[in-house]
mmCIF file of C-alpha atoms (C1' of nucleotides) in Angstrom:
data_model
loop_
_atom_site.group_PDB
_atom_site.id
_atom_site.type_symbol
_atom_site.label_atom_id
_atom_site.label_comp_id
_atom_site.label_asym_id
_atom_site.label_seq_id
_atom_site.Cartn_x
_atom_site.Cartn_y
_atom_site.Cartn_z
ATOM 1 C CA MET H 638 -1.191 10.908 -23.145
ATOM 2 C CA PRO H 639 -2.769 9.629 -19.419
ATOM 3 C CA ALA H 640 -0.433 7.007 -17.450
ATOM 4 C CA THR H 641 -0.661 3.896 -19.461
ATOM 5 C CA LYS H 642 -2.235 1.415 -16.935
ATOM 6 C CA LYS H 643 0.882 -0.681 -16.841
ATOM 7 C CA LYS H 644 3.381 2.559 -16.184
ATOM 8 C CA LEU H 645 0.567 3.325 -14.070
ATOM 9 C CA GLU H 646 0.609 0.225 -11.933
ATOM 10 C CA ASP H 647 4.904 0.113 -12.075
ATOM 11 C CA ARG H 648 4.457 2.973 -9.710
ATOM 12 C CA ALA H 649 2.270 2.606 -8.323
ATOM 13 C CA ALA H 650 4.295 -0.669 -7.574
ATOM 14 C CA VAL H 651 7.622 1.770 -6.237
ATOM 15 C CA ILE H 652 4.832 3.827 -3.571
ATOM 16 C CA LYS H 653 3.384 1.109 -2.346
ATOM 17 C CA ALA H 654 6.669 -0.375 -1.608
ATOM 18 C CA LEU H 655 7.175 2.229 1.314
ATOM 19 C CA GLY H 656 4.553 2.323 2.692
ATOM 20 C CA HIS H 657 4.847 0.371 5.202
ATOM 21 C CA PRO H 658 5.915 2.000 8.272
ATOM 22 C CA SER H 659 8.700 -1.793 8.861
ATOM 23 C CA ARG H 660 9.141 -0.386 5.017
ATOM 24 C CA LEU H 661 9.677 3.496 5.135
ATOM 25 C CA LEU H 662 11.802 2.183 9.232
ATOM 26 C CA ILE H 663 14.045 1.083 6.721
ATOM 27 C CA ALA H 664 13.881 3.800 4.248
ATOM 28 C CA GLU H 665 14.582 6.137 6.686
ATOM 29 C CA SER H 666 17.829 4.689 7.436
ATOM 30 C CA LEU H 667 19.321 3.374 4.905
ATOM 31 C CA MET H 668 19.205 7.245 3.679
ATOM 32 C CA LYS H 669 22.204 7.327 6.536
ATOM 33 C CA GLY H 670 24.173 4.615 4.415
ATOM 34 C CA GLU H 671 23.549 0.769 3.420
ATOM 35 C CA MET H 672 22.864 -2.155 5.711
ATOM 36 C CA CYS H 673 22.458 -5.750 5.693
ATOM 37 C CA VAL H 674 19.817 -8.084 6.378
ATOM 38 C CA CYS H 675 20.942 -8.077 10.202
ATOM 39 C CA ASP H 676 20.994 -4.423 11.065
ATOM 40 C CA LEU H 677 17.370 -3.807 9.223
ATOM 41 C CA LYS H 678 16.183 -7.341 11.112
ATOM 42 C CA ASP H 679 17.600 -5.536 15.122
ATOM 43 C CA LEU H 680 16.457 -2.028 13.216
ATOM 44 C CA VAL H 681 12.805 -3.713 12.963
ATOM 45 C CA GLY H 682 12.547 -5.775 15.478
ATOM 46 C CA ALA H 683 10.442 -8.494 13.995
ATOM 47 C CA ASP H 684 11.311 -12.067 11.924
ATOM 48 C CA MET H 685 14.473 -12.103 9.971
ATOM 49 C CA SER H 686 12.615 -13.691 6.965
ATOM 50 C CA THR H 687 10.051 -10.969 6.861
ATOM 51 C CA VAL H 688 12.738 -8.520 6.648
ATOM 52 C CA SER H 689 13.897 -10.464 4.086
ATOM 53 C CA LYS H 690 11.081 -10.002 1.941
ATOM 54 C CA HIS H 691 9.777 -7.043 2.750
ATOM 55 C CA LEU H 692 13.922 -6.000 1.296
ATOM 56 C CA THR H 693 12.518 -8.532 -2.265
ATOM 57 C CA LEU H 694 9.617 -6.696 -2.417
ATOM 58 C CA MET H 695 11.629 -2.634 -2.634
ATOM 59 C CA ARG H 696 14.306 -3.814 -4.262
ATOM 60 C CA GLU H 697 11.992 -5.668 -7.008
ATOM 61 C CA ALA H 698 9.959 -2.054 -7.098
ATOM 62 C CA GLY H 699 13.180 -0.074 -7.834
ATOM 63 C CA VAL H 700 13.775 1.070 -4.578
ATOM 64 C CA LEU H 701 16.827 -0.641 -3.419
ATOM 65 C CA ASN H 702 20.168 -2.264 -4.742
ATOM 66 C CA CYS H 703 21.869 -4.668 -2.913
ATOM 67 C CA GLU H 704 25.567 -6.222 -3.023
ATOM 68 C CA LYS H 705 26.510 -9.250 -0.960
ATOM 69 C CA ARG H 706 30.781 -8.836 0.442
ATOM 70 C CA GLY H 707 31.301 -11.793 2.222
ATOM 71 C CA LEU H 708 28.213 -13.324 3.662
ATOM 72 C CA ASN H 709 26.695 -10.495 4.201
ATOM 73 C CA ILE H 710 24.237 -8.312 2.114
ATOM 74 C CA TYR H 711 24.209 -5.665 1.554
ATOM 75 C CA TYR H 712 20.753 -2.301 0.645
ATOM 76 C CA SER H 713 20.582 0.633 -0.392
ATOM 77 C CA LEU H 714 19.093 3.393 -1.674
ATOM 78 C CA ALA H 715 18.476 2.581 -6.051
ATOM 79 C CA CYS H 716 17.663 6.515 -5.691
ATOM 80 C CA ASP H 717 18.667 9.690 -3.672
ATOM 81 C CA CYS H 718 15.583 11.703 -3.915
ATOM 82 C CA LEU H 719 13.832 9.819 -1.241
ATOM 83 C CA GLY H 720 14.729 13.589 1.033
ATOM 84 C CA ASP H 721 12.108 14.932 -0.848
ATOM 85 C CA PHE H 722 10.156 12.454 -1.563
ATOM 86 C CA LEU H 723 9.150 12.441 2.298
ATOM 87 C CA ARG H 724 9.668 15.357 3.244
ATOM 88 C CA CYS H 725 6.474 15.425 1.342
ATOM 89 C CA VAL H 726 4.923 12.701 3.013
ATOM 90 C CA ASP H 727 5.817 14.824 6.030
ATOM 91 C CA ARG H 728 4.177 17.938 4.747
ATOM 92 C CA LEU H 729 0.784 16.221 4.508
ATOM 93 C CA ALA H 730 1.521 13.963 7.194
ATOM 94 C CA CYS H 731 1.539 16.951 9.564
ATOM 95 C CA GLY H 732 -1.718 18.295 7.924
ATOM 96 C CA GLY H 733 -3.731 16.603 9.106
ATOM 97 C CA LYS H 734 -6.409 14.632 8.944
ATOM 98 C CA LYS H 735 -9.987 16.278 7.773
ATOM 99 C CA THR H 736 -12.636 14.144 8.908
ATOM 100 C CA THR H 737 -15.680 15.178 7.503
ATOM 101 C CA CYS H 738 -15.385 17.177 4.007
ATOM 102 C CA CYS H 739 -17.804 19.859 4.465
ATOM 103 C CA MET D 263 15.357 9.814 17.489
ATOM 104 C CA PRO D 264 14.279 7.348 15.626
ATOM 105 C CA ALA D 265 10.068 8.353 14.125
ATOM 106 C CA THR D 266 8.197 7.015 17.066
ATOM 107 C CA LYS D 267 6.000 4.396 15.673
ATOM 108 C CA LYS D 268 2.425 6.256 14.803
ATOM 109 C CA LYS D 269 4.451 8.590 12.949
ATOM 110 C CA LEU D 270 6.029 5.964 10.772
ATOM 111 C CA GLU D 271 2.313 4.854 10.637
ATOM 112 C CA ASP D 272 0.848 8.632 10.000
ATOM 113 C CA ARG D 273 4.022 8.283 6.711
ATOM 114 C CA ALA D 274 3.089 5.296 5.778
ATOM 115 C CA ALA D 275 -0.563 6.071 5.442
ATOM 116 C CA VAL D 276 -0.087 8.954 3.277
ATOM 117 C CA ILE D 277 2.171 6.916 1.195
ATOM 118 C CA LYS D 278 -0.165 4.224 1.345
ATOM 119 C CA ALA D 279 -3.007 6.558 -0.314
ATOM 120 C CA LEU D 280 -0.880 7.271 -3.400
ATOM 121 C CA GLY D 281 -0.220 3.349 -3.588
ATOM 122 C CA HIS D 282 -2.547 2.363 -5.886
ATOM 123 C CA PRO D 283 -3.195 2.541 -9.644
ATOM 124 C CA SER D 284 -6.164 4.689 -8.708
ATOM 125 C CA ARG D 285 -6.032 6.760 -6.709
ATOM 126 C CA LEU D 286 -2.557 7.727 -8.038
ATOM 127 C CA LEU D 287 -3.957 8.205 -11.218
ATOM 128 C CA ILE D 288 -6.352 10.498 -9.557
ATOM 129 C CA ALA D 289 -3.895 12.189 -7.720
ATOM 130 C CA GLU D 290 -2.003 12.854 -11.285
ATOM 131 C CA SER D 291 -5.377 14.665 -12.438
ATOM 132 C CA LEU D 292 -5.443 16.986 -9.995
ATOM 133 C CA MET D 293 -2.332 18.748 -10.690
ATOM 134 C CA LYS D 294 -4.072 19.854 -12.983
ATOM 135 C CA GLY D 295 -6.904 21.400 -11.193
ATOM 136 C CA GLU D 296 -10.379 20.181 -8.721
ATOM 137 C CA MET D 297 -12.199 17.650 -9.901
ATOM 138 C CA CYS D 298 -16.064 16.009 -9.088
ATOM 139 C CA VAL D 299 -16.881 12.552 -7.935
ATOM 140 C CA CYS D 300 -18.254 11.863 -10.856
ATOM 141 C CA ASP D 301 -15.701 13.288 -13.465
ATOM 142 C CA LEU D 302 -13.270 11.187 -10.858
ATOM 143 C CA LYS D 303 -15.284 8.387 -12.099
ATOM 144 C CA ASP D 304 -15.247 8.841 -15.637
ATOM 145 C CA LEU D 305 -11.601 9.235 -15.189
ATOM 146 C CA VAL D 306 -11.130 6.219 -13.799
ATOM 147 C CA GLY D 307 -13.656 3.834 -14.887
ATOM 148 C CA ALA D 308 -15.098 1.857 -11.376
ATOM 149 C CA ASP D 309 -18.024 2.149 -9.233
ATOM 150 C CA MET D 310 -19.001 5.644 -8.447
ATOM 151 C CA SER D 311 -18.937 4.195 -4.306
ATOM 152 C CA THR D 312 -15.335 2.558 -5.523
ATOM 153 C CA VAL D 313 -14.576 5.903 -5.973
ATOM 154 C CA SER D 314 -15.759 7.764 -3.600
ATOM 155 C CA LYS D 315 -13.882 4.453 -0.723
ATOM 156 C CA HIS D 316 -10.381 5.509 -2.396
ATOM 157 C CA LEU D 317 -11.108 9.533 -1.914
ATOM 158 C CA THR D 318 -12.159 9.099 1.657
ATOM 159 C CA LEU D 319 -9.120 7.033 1.985
ATOM 160 C CA MET D 320 -6.868 9.603 0.271
ATOM 161 C CA ARG D 321 -8.750 12.384 2.136
ATOM 162 C CA GLU D 322 -8.454 10.513 5.929
ATOM 163 C CA ALA D 323 -4.734 10.187 5.214
ATOM 164 C CA GLY D 324 -4.535 14.302 4.844
ATOM 165 C CA VAL D 325 -4.099 13.497 0.215
ATOM 166 C CA LEU D 326 -6.771 15.419 -0.143
ATOM 167 C CA ASN D 327 -8.441 18.265 0.075
ATOM 168 C CA CYS D 328 -12.855 19.028 -0.445
ATOM 169 C CA GLU D 329 -15.320 21.914 -1.074
ATOM 170 C CA LYS D 330 -18.826 21.171 -1.620
ATOM 171 C CA ARG D 331 -20.636 23.658 -3.958
ATOM 172 C CA GLY D 332 -24.022 22.384 -5.067
ATOM 173 C CA LEU D 333 -24.143 19.110 -5.727
ATOM 174 C CA ASN D 334 -21.084 18.941 -6.410
ATOM 175 C CA ILE D 335 -17.741 17.372 -4.299
ATOM 176 C CA TYR D 336 -14.982 19.231 -5.734
ATOM 177 C CA TYR D 337 -11.752 16.925 -4.592
ATOM 178 C CA SER D 338 -8.337 19.185 -4.649
ATOM 179 C CA LEU D 339 -4.589 18.318 -4.001
ATOM 180 C CA ALA D 340 -3.757 19.101 -0.339
ATOM 181 C CA CYS D 341 0.073 20.136 -0.554
ATOM 182 C CA ASP D 342 2.110 21.329 -4.460
ATOM 183 C CA CYS D 343 5.045 18.097 -3.527
ATOM 184 C CA LEU D 344 3.072 16.432 -4.555
ATOM 185 C CA GLY D 345 4.605 16.831 -8.105
ATOM 186 C CA ASP D 346 8.298 16.635 -7.263
ATOM 187 C CA PHE D 347 7.328 13.270 -4.698
ATOM 188 C CA LEU D 348 5.688 12.014 -8.530
ATOM 189 C CA ARG D 349 9.137 12.519 -9.579
ATOM 190 C CA CYS D 350 10.788 10.626 -7.743
ATOM 191 C CA VAL D 351 8.760 7.990 -8.092
ATOM 192 C CA ASP D 352 8.394 7.652 -12.040
ATOM 193 C CA ARG D 353 12.555 7.937 -11.869
ATOM 194 C CA LEU D 354 12.315 5.269 -9.642
ATOM 195 C CA ALA D 355 10.308 3.349 -11.327
ATOM 196 C CA CYS D 356 11.842 3.470 -14.568
ATOM 197 C CA GLY D 357 15.046 1.909 -13.124
ATOM 198 C CA GLY D 358 13.588 -0.599 -13.940
ATOM 199 C CA LYS D 359 14.023 -3.655 -11.640
ATOM 200 C CA LYS D 360 16.519 -6.071 -9.974
ATOM 201 C CA THR D 361 15.140 -9.223 -10.405
ATOM 202 C CA THR D 362 18.588 -10.253 -8.968
ATOM 203 C CA CYS D 363 20.261 -9.214 -6.406
ATOM 204 C CA CYS D 364 24.096 -10.852 -6.735
ATOM 205 C "C1'" DC T 1161 -43.631 18.519 0.733
ATOM 206 C "C1'" DA T 1162 -41.466 15.326 -2.848
ATOM 207 C "C1'" DT T 1163 -38.503 14.406 -6.668
ATOM 208 C "C1'" DC T 1164 -34.009 14.678 -8.676
ATOM 209 C "C1'" DT T 1165 -29.125 14.414 -8.359
ATOM 210 C "C1'" DA T 1166 -24.093 13.810 -6.342
ATOM 211 C "C1'" DT T 1167 -22.060 11.422 -3.342
ATOM 212 C "C1'" DT T 1168 -21.704 8.347 0.627
ATOM 213 C "C1'" DT T 1169 -21.895 4.988 3.333
ATOM 214 C "C1'" DG T 1170 -22.481 -0.594 5.397
ATOM 215 C "C1'" DG T 1171 -22.066 -5.320 4.208
ATOM 216 C "C1'" DC T 1172 -19.893 -9.603 1.489
ATOM 217 C "C1'" DG T 1173 -17.175 -12.726 -1.173
ATOM 218 C "C1'" DA T 1174 -12.578 -12.360 -3.537
ATOM 219 C "C1'" DA T 1175 -7.507 -11.151 -3.683
ATOM 220 C "C1'" DA T 1176 -3.773 -9.330 -1.828
ATOM 221 C "C1'" DT T 1177 -0.576 -9.157 1.789
ATOM 222 C "C1'" DA T 1178 1.986 -9.625 6.177
ATOM 223 C "C1'" DG T 1179 4.900 -12.378 9.893
ATOM 224 C "C1'" DC T 1180 5.836 -16.449 11.761
ATOM 225 C "C1'" DC T 1181 7.641 -20.836 11.348
ATOM 226 C "C1'" DA T 1182 10.039 -24.331 9.375
ATOM 227 C "C1'" DA T 1183 12.822 -25.610 5.293
ATOM 228 C "C1'" DA T 1184 16.626 -25.058 1.073
ATOM 229 C "C1'" DT T 1185 20.574 -22.538 -0.315
ATOM 230 C "C1'" DA T 1186 24.859 -20.302 -0.936
ATOM 231 C "C1'" DA T 1187 29.107 -18.903 0.557
ATOM 232 C "C1'" DA T 1188 32.859 -18.927 4.012
ATOM 233 C "C1'" DG T 1189 36.163 -21.442 7.242
ATOM 234 C "C1'" DC T 1190 38.495 -24.694 9.618
ATOM 235 C "C1'" DG N 1415 34.036 -32.020 3.180
ATOM 236 C "C1'" DC N 1416 31.616 -30.536 7.262
ATOM 237 C "C1'" DT N 1417 29.928 -26.276 10.561
ATOM 238 C "C1'" DT N 1418 28.394 -22.214 10.555
ATOM 239 C "C1'" DT N 1419 26.412 -17.788 9.414
ATOM 240 C "C1'" DA N 1420 23.436 -15.376 6.008
ATOM 241 C "C1'" DT N 1421 19.961 -14.643 3.681
ATOM 242 C "C1'" DT N 1422 16.373 -16.506 0.907
ATOM 243 C "C1'" DT N 1423 11.401 -19.195 -0.422
ATOM 244 C "C1'" DG N 1424 7.627 -21.965 0.348
ATOM 245 C "C1'" DG N 1425 3.526 -22.559 3.117
ATOM 246 C "C1'" DC N 1426 0.100 -21.434 6.283
ATOM 247 C "C1'" DT N 1427 -3.337 -18.734 9.055
ATOM 248 C "C1'" DA N 1428 -4.840 -14.482 10.224
ATOM 249 C "C1'" DT N 1429 -5.991 -9.347 8.792
ATOM 250 C "C1'" DT N 1430 -6.006 -6.343 4.853
ATOM 251 C "C1'" DT N 1431 -7.558 -4.566 0.825
ATOM 252 C "C1'" DC N 1432 -10.302 -4.313 -3.676
ATOM 253 C "C1'" DG N 1433 -13.836 -2.667 -5.863
ATOM 254 C "C1'" DC N 1434 -19.316 -3.788 -6.767
ATOM 255 C "C1'" DC N 1435 -24.020 -3.605 -4.845
ATOM 256 C "C1'" DA N 1436 -27.787 -2.397 -2.636
ATOM 257 C "C1'" DA N 1437 -29.314 0.826 0.889
ATOM 258 C "C1'" DA N 1438 -28.753 6.182 2.878
ATOM 259 C "C1'" DT N 1439 -28.291 10.244 3.106
ATOM 260 C "C1'" DA N 1440 -27.073 15.454 1.332
ATOM 261 C "C1'" DG N 1441 -28.931 19.375 -0.619
ATOM 262 C "C1'" DA N 1442 -31.134 21.206 -5.106
ATOM 263 C "C1'" DT N 1443 -35.977 22.470 -7.192
ATOM 264 C "C1'" DG N 1444 -40.290 22.092 -8.464
#
DNA sequence: CATCTATTTGGCGAAATAGCCAAATAAAGC
DNA sequence: GCTTTATTTGGCTATTTCGCCAAATAGATG
């Protein structure tokens, strides 16, 4: 059966959660291990509130988990399949743009 | 080395090209084989110009190839790794949203 | 050449997204 | 309990994205 509208939207939300340069950078960095918001703020170089909103969006899409320890909140990837995911993205990105059709 | 800004943007563009319900539906359908624009228009159920713009965006991101035969233009996936990609997305989407952190 | 068909392009208004600031919250330590 | 530190939330503006319509383009066919 064709995916329901809701299912399509949920999947699109997952993908959208990774389809932004800052969020992609965050995801790539988290492949090496969890990080707290202030570390990610330094990494991304944006306002902490902006980073926090990116993280919330990614968490709500199901891409990230988080855990509070002491004063910090540590974010981590929800799934280790992101490696393959990003490898595929790289292959496609390297394919280069086809600017015209025929 | 950390991915350059340009590289991040290119990859984000690839991901964004899949991060929309209609475009995701298109990509999933193309896994079964190429389709022309008017077929995809029926599939998506939007204006042909809207579908065409989705397709152009996906092609420019490097996700789709296209080929003209007769009056029709046939679109196809640029990479067969999309299967794994979507499997990963499914796993993440099924994980369910974590609405609160701790 | 005139016409028909498939597709793309331009333009516009509506909706969603991004990023900053300031304020609110929550837990830790004195 | 007050202060400090880490993070989130609310609000605002600017930018981007979406989807329709109408017009333009490109071949195919008569």
